[in-house]
Amino acid sequence: MGQKLPGITVAFENPKGGVGKSTLTALFAGYIQSMNEDGEGLAVAVVDIDDMQNTIGRLRENETLEDGDKENEYQVINISSSEFINQLDFLKDSFDIILVDFPGNLKQNGVIEALHFIDVIIIPFEPNNTDLSATLYFYNNIYKDILSARSKLGQKTTVRGAMNRVMPNVLEFKEITANKSALPFELMDNYIKDSRVDYQRNLSTLSNAYHHPCDAFCEEVLELISNHIKN
């Protein structure tokens, strides 16, 4: 068990490339860490299992001490996707929240297996027909079987869809919102507005670089985690 929570695994996961998985992972980790004062708060780790891109792992390595005090930041751990399950007991014992950053495909060894061990999964997508179609394919043809397997083992899973890079006046966003009850998963109430240039230029693993306009979204994710534990 973690220090305060029972080692909850969380992932922003969608094999559709370019939906912002690593960005949302870093933003949420930065939000949690930014709330910690004097070392008190939730112990968070980001586990990068993307063997090829290793986006967050490389980002942390490249950030210098002048960018912040890394010793007071959340931990970034590079683990091969094929080794993730073997390290899970250690991770759950050491951290309250384990954020798993997945690769942009499901063919990498161990990725499908790792998905079976995620407690809270948030599926990000841009509100357009291309992203939505790919997201629904992933959910209906792959992830539903994982949910079923977890359920048979008595494991609870919290699933939400999350719209990222949203331009609220775009017709497709309005249509998805109006017809959200037809989706096979529940949508989060909050979404991330389109600021991709800002986030891409300023993506950081340091909490002092956290983007505060994401407070409401991150707070809803934290509430999902809390409700997952309570229920």
PDB file of C-alpha atoms in Angstrom:
ATOM      1  CA  MET A   1       0.000   0.000   0.000  1.00  0.00           C
ATOM      2  CA  GLY A   2       1.130   3.539  -0.713  1.00  0.00           C
ATOM      3  CA  GLN A   3       1.596   6.119   2.005  1.00  0.00           C
ATOM      4  CA  LYS A   4      -2.026   7.354   1.991  1.00  0.00           C
ATOM      5  CA  LEU A   5      -3.825   5.580  -0.846  1.00  0.00           C
ATOM      6  CA  PRO A   6      -3.739   1.878  -1.777  1.00  0.00           C
ATOM      7  CA  GLY A   7      -1.398   2.292  -4.736  1.00  0.00           C
ATOM      8  CA  ILE A   8      -3.949   3.217  -7.405  1.00  0.00           C
ATOM      9  CA  THR A   9      -2.845   2.766 -11.023  1.00  0.00           C
ATOM     10  CA  VAL A  10      -4.065   5.448 -13.431  1.00  0.00           C
ATOM     11  CA  ALA A  11      -3.524   5.859 -17.166  1.00  0.00           C
ATOM     12  CA  PHE A  12      -4.464   8.313 -19.874  1.00  0.00           C
ATOM     13  CA  GLU A  13      -4.562   5.673 -22.574  1.00  0.00           C
ATOM     14  CA  ASN A  14      -5.643   5.522 -26.195  1.00  0.00           C
ATOM     15  CA  PRO A  15      -3.568   3.780 -28.877  1.00  0.00           C
ATOM     16  CA  LYS A  16      -4.638   6.500 -31.300  1.00  0.00           C
ATOM     17  CA  GLY A  17      -1.490   8.585 -31.709  1.00  0.00           C
ATOM     18  CA  GLY A  18      -1.345  12.285 -30.970  1.00  0.00           C
ATOM     19  CA  VAL A  19      -4.244  12.481 -28.513  1.00  0.00           C
ATOM     20  CA  GLY A  20      -2.097  13.931 -25.720  1.00  0.00           C
ATOM     21  CA  LYS A  21      -1.465  10.946 -23.431  1.00  0.00           C
ATOM     22  CA  SER A  22       1.961  12.060 -22.198  1.00  0.00           C
ATOM     23  CA  THR A  23       0.894  15.708 -21.932  1.00  0.00           C
ATOM     24  CA  LEU A  24      -2.115  14.874 -19.760  1.00  0.00           C
ATOM     25  CA  THR A  25      -0.014  12.502 -17.657  1.00  0.00           C
ATOM     26  CA  ALA A  26       2.573  15.229 -16.981  1.00  0.00           C
ATOM     27  CA  LEU A  27      -0.116  17.844 -16.326  1.00  0.00           C
ATOM     28  CA  PHE A  28      -1.929  15.701 -13.773  1.00  0.00           C
ATOM     29  CA  ALA A  29       1.290  14.655 -12.046  1.00  0.00           C
ATOM     30  CA  GLY A  30       2.341  18.301 -11.927  1.00  0.00           C
ATOM     31  CA  TYR A  31      -1.019  19.273 -10.457  1.00  0.00           C
ATOM     32  CA  ILE A  32      -0.770  16.713  -7.655  1.00  0.00           C
ATOM     33  CA  GLN A  33       2.829  17.649  -6.888  1.00  0.00           C
ATOM     34  CA  SER A  34       2.040  21.375  -6.948  1.00  0.00           C
ATOM     35  CA  MET A  35      -0.437  20.810  -4.107  1.00  0.00           C
ATOM     36  CA  ASN A  36       2.149  19.110  -1.918  1.00  0.00           C
ATOM     37  CA  GLU A  37       3.608  21.367   0.745  1.00  0.00           C
ATOM     38  CA  ASP A  38       6.771  20.694   2.731  1.00  0.00           C
ATOM     39  CA  GLY A  39       6.938  17.178   1.374  1.00  0.00           C
ATOM     40  CA  GLU A  40       3.437  16.414   2.642  1.00  0.00           C
ATOM     41  CA  GLY A  41       0.825  15.086   0.251  1.00  0.00           C
ATOM     42  CA  LEU A  42       0.264  12.205  -2.107  1.00  0.00           C
ATOM     43  CA  ALA A  43       3.274  10.254  -3.322  1.00  0.00           C
ATOM     44  CA  VAL A  44       3.048  10.164  -7.121  1.00  0.00           C
ATOM     45  CA  ALA A  45       5.145   8.315  -9.654  1.00  0.00           C
ATOM     46  CA  VAL A  46       4.999   8.450 -13.437  1.00  0.00           C
ATOM     47  CA  VAL A  47       5.985   5.103 -14.918  1.00  0.00           C
ATOM     48  CA  ASP A  48       7.012   5.455 -18.562  1.00  0.00           C
ATOM     49  CA  ILE A  49       6.543   2.095 -20.302  1.00  0.00           C
ATOM     50  CA  ASP A  50       6.922   3.456 -23.833  1.00  0.00           C
ATOM     51  CA  ASP A  51      10.086   1.583 -24.790  1.00  0.00           C
ATOM     52  CA  MET A  52      10.575   3.460 -28.065  1.00  0.00           C
ATOM     53  CA  GLN A  53       9.552   7.082 -27.431  1.00  0.00           C
ATOM     54  CA  ASN A  54      10.110   7.243 -23.658  1.00  0.00           C
ATOM     55  CA  THR A  55       8.684  10.790 -23.795  1.00  0.00           C
ATOM     56  CA  ILE A  56       8.364  11.589 -20.101  1.00  0.00           C
ATOM     57  CA  GLY A  57      11.490   9.685 -19.102  1.00  0.00           C
ATOM     58  CA  ARG A  58      13.640  11.586 -21.605  1.00  0.00           C
ATOM     59  CA  LEU A  59      11.966  14.867 -20.681  1.00  0.00           C
ATOM     60  CA  ARG A  60      12.862  14.459 -17.006  1.00  0.00           C
ATOM     61  CA  GLU A  61      16.446  13.523 -17.882  1.00  0.00           C
ATOM     62  CA  ASN A  62      16.830  16.653 -20.009  1.00  0.00           C
ATOM     63  CA  GLU A  63      15.435  19.088 -17.442  1.00  0.00           C
ATOM     64  CA  THR A  64      18.290  20.698 -15.550  1.00  0.00           C
ATOM     65  CA  LEU A  65      18.543  21.527 -11.881  1.00  0.00           C
ATOM     66  CA  GLU A  66      18.070  25.203 -12.777  1.00  0.00           C
ATOM     67  CA  ASP A  67      14.551  24.286 -13.918  1.00  0.00           C
ATOM     68  CA  GLY A  68      13.633  23.215 -10.408  1.00  0.00           C
ATOM     69  CA  ASP A  69      14.517  20.997  -7.473  1.00  0.00           C
ATOM     70  CA  LYS A  70      14.105  17.478  -8.817  1.00  0.00           C
ATOM     71  CA  GLU A  71      14.443  15.951  -5.374  1.00  0.00           C
ATOM     72  CA  ASN A  72      11.133  17.533  -4.400  1.00  0.00           C
ATOM     73  CA  GLU A  73       9.371  16.470  -7.604  1.00  0.00           C
ATOM     74  CA  TYR A  74       7.362  13.352  -8.347  1.00  0.00           C
ATOM     75  CA  GLN A  75       9.394  10.384  -9.468  1.00  0.00           C
ATOM     76  CA  VAL A  76       9.691   9.392 -13.119  1.00  0.00           C
ATOM     77  CA  ILE A  77      10.530   5.721 -13.565  1.00  0.00           C
ATOM     78  CA  ASN A  78      11.387   4.037 -16.848  1.00  0.00           C
ATOM     79  CA  ILE A  79      10.200   0.438 -16.924  1.00  0.00           C
ATOM     80  CA  SER A  80       9.860  -1.781 -19.961  1.00  0.00           C
ATOM     81  CA  SER A  81       6.236  -2.661 -20.647  1.00  0.00           C
ATOM     82  CA  SER A  82       7.172  -6.341 -20.468  1.00  0.00           C
ATOM     83  CA  GLU A  83       8.523  -5.783 -16.916  1.00  0.00           C
ATOM     84  CA  PHE A  84       5.776  -3.502 -15.607  1.00  0.00           C
ATOM     85  CA  ILE A  85       3.674  -6.240 -14.005  1.00  0.00           C
ATOM     86  CA  ASN A  86       6.716  -7.663 -12.203  1.00  0.00           C
ATOM     87  CA  GLN A  87       7.408  -4.249 -10.639  1.00  0.00           C
ATOM     88  CA  LEU A  88       3.808  -3.472  -9.704  1.00  0.00           C
ATOM     89  CA  ASP A  89       3.922  -4.697  -6.103  1.00  0.00           C
ATOM     90  CA  PHE A  90       6.934  -2.468  -5.419  1.00  0.00           C
ATOM     91  CA  LEU A  91       5.199   0.500  -7.048  1.00  0.00           C
ATOM     92  CA  LYS A  92       2.004   0.004  -5.049  1.00  0.00           C
ATOM     93  CA  ASP A  93       3.988  -0.255  -1.822  1.00  0.00           C
ATOM     94  CA  SER A  94       5.921   2.932  -2.583  1.00  0.00           C
ATOM     95  CA  PHE A  95       3.389   5.331  -4.129  1.00  0.00           C
ATOM     96  CA  ASP A  96      -0.193   6.466  -3.632  1.00  0.00           C
ATOM     97  CA  ILE A  97      -0.848   7.095  -7.324  1.00  0.00           C
ATOM     98  CA  ILE A  98       1.009   5.338 -10.135  1.00  0.00           C
ATOM     99  CA  LEU A  99       0.511   7.127 -13.463  1.00  0.00           C
ATOM    100  CA  VAL A 100       1.374   4.812 -16.342  1.00  0.00           C
ATOM    101  CA  ASP A 101       2.381   6.434 -19.633  1.00  0.00           C
ATOM    102  CA  PHE A 102       1.619   3.943 -22.419  1.00  0.00           C
ATOM    103  CA  PRO A 103       3.083   3.837 -25.929  1.00  0.00           C
ATOM    104  CA  GLY A 104       1.019   4.875 -28.924  1.00  0.00           C
ATOM    105  CA  ASN A 105       0.415   1.303 -30.053  1.00  0.00           C
ATOM    106  CA  LEU A 106      -0.661  -2.014 -28.596  1.00  0.00           C
ATOM    107  CA  LYS A 107       1.940  -4.192 -30.375  1.00  0.00           C
ATOM    108  CA  GLN A 108       4.774  -3.529 -27.945  1.00  0.00           C
ATOM    109  CA  ASN A 109       5.410  -6.533 -25.710  1.00  0.00           C
ATOM    110  CA  GLY A 110       3.502  -6.404 -22.451  1.00  0.00           C
ATOM    111  CA  VAL A 111       1.200  -3.471 -23.279  1.00  0.00           C
ATOM    112  CA  ILE A 112      -2.054  -5.447 -23.401  1.00  0.00           C
ATOM    113  CA  GLU A 113      -1.049  -7.288 -20.238  1.00  0.00           C
ATOM    114  CA  ALA A 114      -0.273  -3.993 -18.492  1.00  0.00           C
ATOM    115  CA  LEU A 115      -3.727  -2.657 -19.358  1.00  0.00           C
ATOM    116  CA  HIS A 116      -5.221  -5.446 -17.239  1.00  0.00           C
ATOM    117  CA  PHE A 117      -3.648  -3.825 -14.160  1.00  0.00           C
ATOM    118  CA  ILE A 118      -4.964  -0.263 -14.532  1.00  0.00           C
ATOM    119  CA  ASP A 119      -7.577   0.772 -11.962  1.00  0.00           C
ATOM    120  CA  VAL A 120      -8.601   4.132 -13.424  1.00  0.00           C
ATOM    121  CA  ILE A 121      -8.362   4.660 -17.169  1.00  0.00           C
ATOM    122  CA  ILE A 122      -9.120   7.931 -18.902  1.00  0.00           C
ATOM    123  CA  ILE A 123      -9.359   7.695 -22.683  1.00  0.00           C
ATOM    124  CA  PRO A 124      -8.359  11.014 -24.280  1.00  0.00           C
ATOM    125  CA  PHE A 125      -9.390  11.980 -27.781  1.00  0.00           C
ATOM    126  CA  GLU A 126      -9.826  15.081 -29.844  1.00  0.00           C
ATOM    127  CA  PRO A 127     -13.461  15.882 -30.636  1.00  0.00           C
ATOM    128  CA  ASN A 128     -13.385  14.971 -34.304  1.00  0.00           C
ATOM    129  CA  ASN A 129     -14.762  12.018 -36.234  1.00  0.00           C
ATOM    130  CA  THR A 130     -11.348  10.472 -36.928  1.00  0.00           C
ATOM    131  CA  ASP A 131     -10.298  10.386 -33.280  1.00  0.00           C
ATOM    132  CA  LEU A 132     -13.731   9.323 -32.063  1.00  0.00           C
ATOM    133  CA  SER A 133     -13.904   6.441 -34.540  1.00  0.00           C
ATOM    134  CA  ALA A 134     -10.458   5.150 -33.519  1.00  0.00           C
ATOM    135  CA  THR A 135     -11.311   5.576 -29.837  1.00  0.00           C
ATOM    136  CA  LEU A 136     -14.563   3.638 -30.148  1.00  0.00           C
ATOM    137  CA  TYR A 137     -12.749   0.868 -32.019  1.00  0.00           C
ATOM    138  CA  PHE A 138     -10.201   0.591 -29.199  1.00  0.00           C
ATOM    139  CA  TYR A 139     -12.899   0.498 -26.543  1.00  0.00           C
ATOM    140  CA  ASN A 140     -15.327  -1.865 -28.261  1.00  0.00           C
ATOM    141  CA  ASN A 141     -12.841  -4.295 -29.792  1.00  0.00           C
ATOM    142  CA  ILE A 142     -10.052  -4.371 -27.231  1.00  0.00           C
ATOM    143  CA  TYR A 143     -10.722  -2.663 -23.946  1.00  0.00           C
ATOM    144  CA  LYS A 144     -14.171  -4.157 -23.269  1.00  0.00           C
ATOM    145  CA  ASP A 145     -12.530  -7.597 -23.095  1.00  0.00           C
ATOM    146  CA  ILE A 146     -10.016  -6.253 -20.579  1.00  0.00           C
ATOM    147  CA  LEU A 147     -12.840  -4.802 -18.481  1.00  0.00           C
ATOM    148  CA  SER A 148     -14.609  -8.150 -18.575  1.00  0.00           C
ATOM    149  CA  ALA A 149     -11.458 -10.004 -17.519  1.00  0.00           C
ATOM    150  CA  ARG A 150     -10.897  -7.612 -14.609  1.00  0.00           C
ATOM    151  CA  SER A 151     -14.515  -7.925 -13.523  1.00  0.00           C
ATOM    152  CA  LYS A 152     -14.320 -11.729 -13.467  1.00  0.00           C
ATOM    153  CA  LEU A 153     -11.356 -11.394 -11.112  1.00  0.00           C
ATOM    154  CA  GLY A 154     -13.346  -9.066  -8.845  1.00  0.00           C
ATOM    155  CA  GLN A 155     -11.321  -6.024  -9.857  1.00  0.00           C
ATOM    156  CA  LYS A 156     -13.118  -2.698 -10.124  1.00  0.00           C
ATOM    157  CA  THR A 157     -12.295  -0.355 -12.990  1.00  0.00           C
ATOM    158  CA  THR A 158     -13.215   3.302 -13.464  1.00  0.00           C
ATOM    159  CA  VAL A 159     -13.394   4.400 -17.100  1.00  0.00           C
ATOM    160  CA  ARG A 160     -13.964   7.858 -18.546  1.00  0.00           C
ATOM    161  CA  GLY A 161     -13.539   9.493 -21.910  1.00  0.00           C
ATOM    162  CA  ALA A 162     -11.840  12.893 -21.958  1.00  0.00           C
ATOM    163  CA  MET A 163     -11.966  15.410 -24.776  1.00  0.00           C
ATOM    164  CA  ASN A 164      -8.620  17.083 -25.350  1.00  0.00           C
ATOM    165  CA  ARG A 165      -7.611  20.079 -27.496  1.00  0.00           C
ATOM    166  CA  VAL A 166     -11.166  21.299 -27.574  1.00  0.00           C
ATOM    167  CA  MET A 167     -12.370  24.338 -29.502  1.00  0.00           C
ATOM    168  CA  PRO A 168     -15.822  24.787 -27.940  1.00  0.00           C
ATOM    169  CA  ASN A 169     -17.374  26.458 -30.989  1.00  0.00           C
ATOM    170  CA  VAL A 170     -16.520  23.612 -33.370  1.00  0.00           C
ATOM    171  CA  LEU A 171     -19.559  21.676 -34.582  1.00  0.00           C
ATOM    172  CA  GLU A 172     -18.089  18.207 -33.911  1.00  0.00           C
ATOM    173  CA  PHE A 173     -17.470  19.061 -30.257  1.00  0.00           C
ATOM    174  CA  LYS A 174     -21.060  20.248 -29.894  1.00  0.00           C
ATOM    175  CA  GLU A 175     -22.378  17.094 -31.564  1.00  0.00           C
ATOM    176  CA  ILE A 176     -20.344  14.765 -29.339  1.00  0.00           C
ATOM    177  CA  THR A 177     -21.470  16.651 -26.239  1.00  0.00           C
ATOM    178  CA  ALA A 178     -25.120  16.576 -27.309  1.00  0.00           C
ATOM    179  CA  ASN A 179     -24.973  12.829 -27.993  1.00  0.00           C
ATOM    180  CA  LYS A 180     -22.666  11.761 -25.154  1.00  0.00           C
ATOM    181  CA  SER A 181     -25.289   9.387 -23.723  1.00  0.00           C
ATOM    182  CA  ALA A 182     -24.834   7.222 -26.835  1.00  0.00           C
ATOM    183  CA  LEU A 183     -21.144   6.625 -26.089  1.00  0.00           C
ATOM    184  CA  PRO A 184     -20.188   3.283 -24.495  1.00  0.00           C
ATOM    185  CA  PHE A 185     -18.299   5.123 -21.738  1.00  0.00           C
ATOM    186  CA  GLU A 186     -19.060   8.177 -19.629  1.00  0.00           C
ATOM    187  CA  LEU A 187     -17.392  11.462 -20.543  1.00  0.00           C
ATOM    188  CA  MET A 188     -15.637  13.608 -17.984  1.00  0.00           C
ATOM    189  CA  ASP A 189     -17.434  16.845 -17.198  1.00  0.00           C
ATOM    190  CA  ASN A 190     -14.288  18.881 -17.790  1.00  0.00           C
ATOM    191  CA  TYR A 191     -12.162  18.981 -20.902  1.00  0.00           C
ATOM    192  CA  ILE A 192      -8.871  20.517 -22.007  1.00  0.00           C
ATOM    193  CA  LYS A 193      -9.132  23.499 -24.337  1.00  0.00           C
ATOM    194  CA  ASP A 194      -6.917  23.661 -27.401  1.00  0.00           C
ATOM    195  CA  SER A 195      -3.549  25.019 -26.278  1.00  0.00           C
ATOM    196  CA  ARG A 196      -1.375  22.459 -28.027  1.00  0.00           C
ATOM    197  CA  VAL A 197       1.375  24.904 -29.009  1.00  0.00           C
ATOM    198  CA  ASP A 198       1.630  26.175 -25.440  1.00  0.00           C
ATOM    199  CA  TYR A 199       1.651  22.688 -23.926  1.00  0.00           C
ATOM    200  CA  GLN A 200       4.078  21.263 -26.480  1.00  0.00           C
ATOM    201  CA  ARG A 201       6.535  24.120 -26.012  1.00  0.00           C
ATOM    202  CA  ASN A 202       6.255  24.133 -22.236  1.00  0.00           C
ATOM    203  CA  LEU A 203       5.648  20.460 -21.411  1.00  0.00           C
ATOM    204  CA  SER A 204       7.573  19.748 -18.248  1.00  0.00           C
ATOM    205  CA  THR A 205       7.855  17.157 -15.515  1.00  0.00           C
ATOM    206  CA  LEU A 206       8.392  19.892 -12.919  1.00  0.00           C
ATOM    207  CA  SER A 207       5.450  21.041 -10.834  1.00  0.00           C
ATOM    208  CA  ASN A 208       6.429  24.718 -11.002  1.00  0.00           C
ATOM    209  CA  ALA A 209       5.637  24.506 -14.723  1.00  0.00           C
ATOM    210  CA  TYR A 210       2.132  23.138 -14.122  1.00  0.00           C
ATOM    211  CA  HIS A 211      -0.575  24.884 -16.219  1.00  0.00           C
ATOM    212  CA  HIS A 212      -3.213  26.152 -13.791  1.00  0.00           C
ATOM    213  CA  PRO A 213      -6.032  26.426 -16.369  1.00  0.00           C
ATOM    214  CA  CYS A 214      -6.195  22.632 -16.031  1.00  0.00           C
ATOM    215  CA  ASP A 215      -7.142  22.771 -12.340  1.00  0.00           C
ATOM    216  CA  ALA A 216     -10.783  21.771 -12.859  1.00  0.00           C
ATOM    217  CA  PHE A 217      -9.875  18.851 -15.123  1.00  0.00           C
ATOM    218  CA  CYS A 218      -7.188  17.585 -12.750  1.00  0.00           C
ATOM    219  CA  GLU A 219      -9.456  17.994  -9.740  1.00  0.00           C
ATOM    220  CA  GLU A 220     -12.077  15.850 -11.473  1.00  0.00           C
ATOM    221  CA  VAL A 221      -9.460  13.151 -12.122  1.00  0.00           C
ATOM    222  CA  LEU A 222      -8.497  13.244  -8.453  1.00  0.00           C
ATOM    223  CA  GLU A 223     -12.174  12.959  -7.503  1.00  0.00           C
ATOM    224  CA  LEU A 224     -12.506   9.918  -9.787  1.00  0.00           C
ATOM    225  CA  ILE A 225      -9.604   8.295  -7.960  1.00  0.00           C
ATOM    226  CA  SER A 226     -11.147   9.099  -4.588  1.00  0.00           C
ATOM    227  CA  ASN A 227     -14.536   7.698  -5.605  1.00  0.00           C
ATOM    228  CA  HIS A 228     -12.865   4.592  -7.037  1.00  0.00           C
ATOM    229  CA  ILE A 229     -11.321   3.895  -3.639  1.00  0.00           C
ATOM    230  CA  LYS A 230     -14.514   4.638  -1.681  1.00  0.00           C
ATOM    231  CA  ASN A 231     -16.803   2.581  -3.883  1.00  0.00           C
TER     232      ASN A 231
END
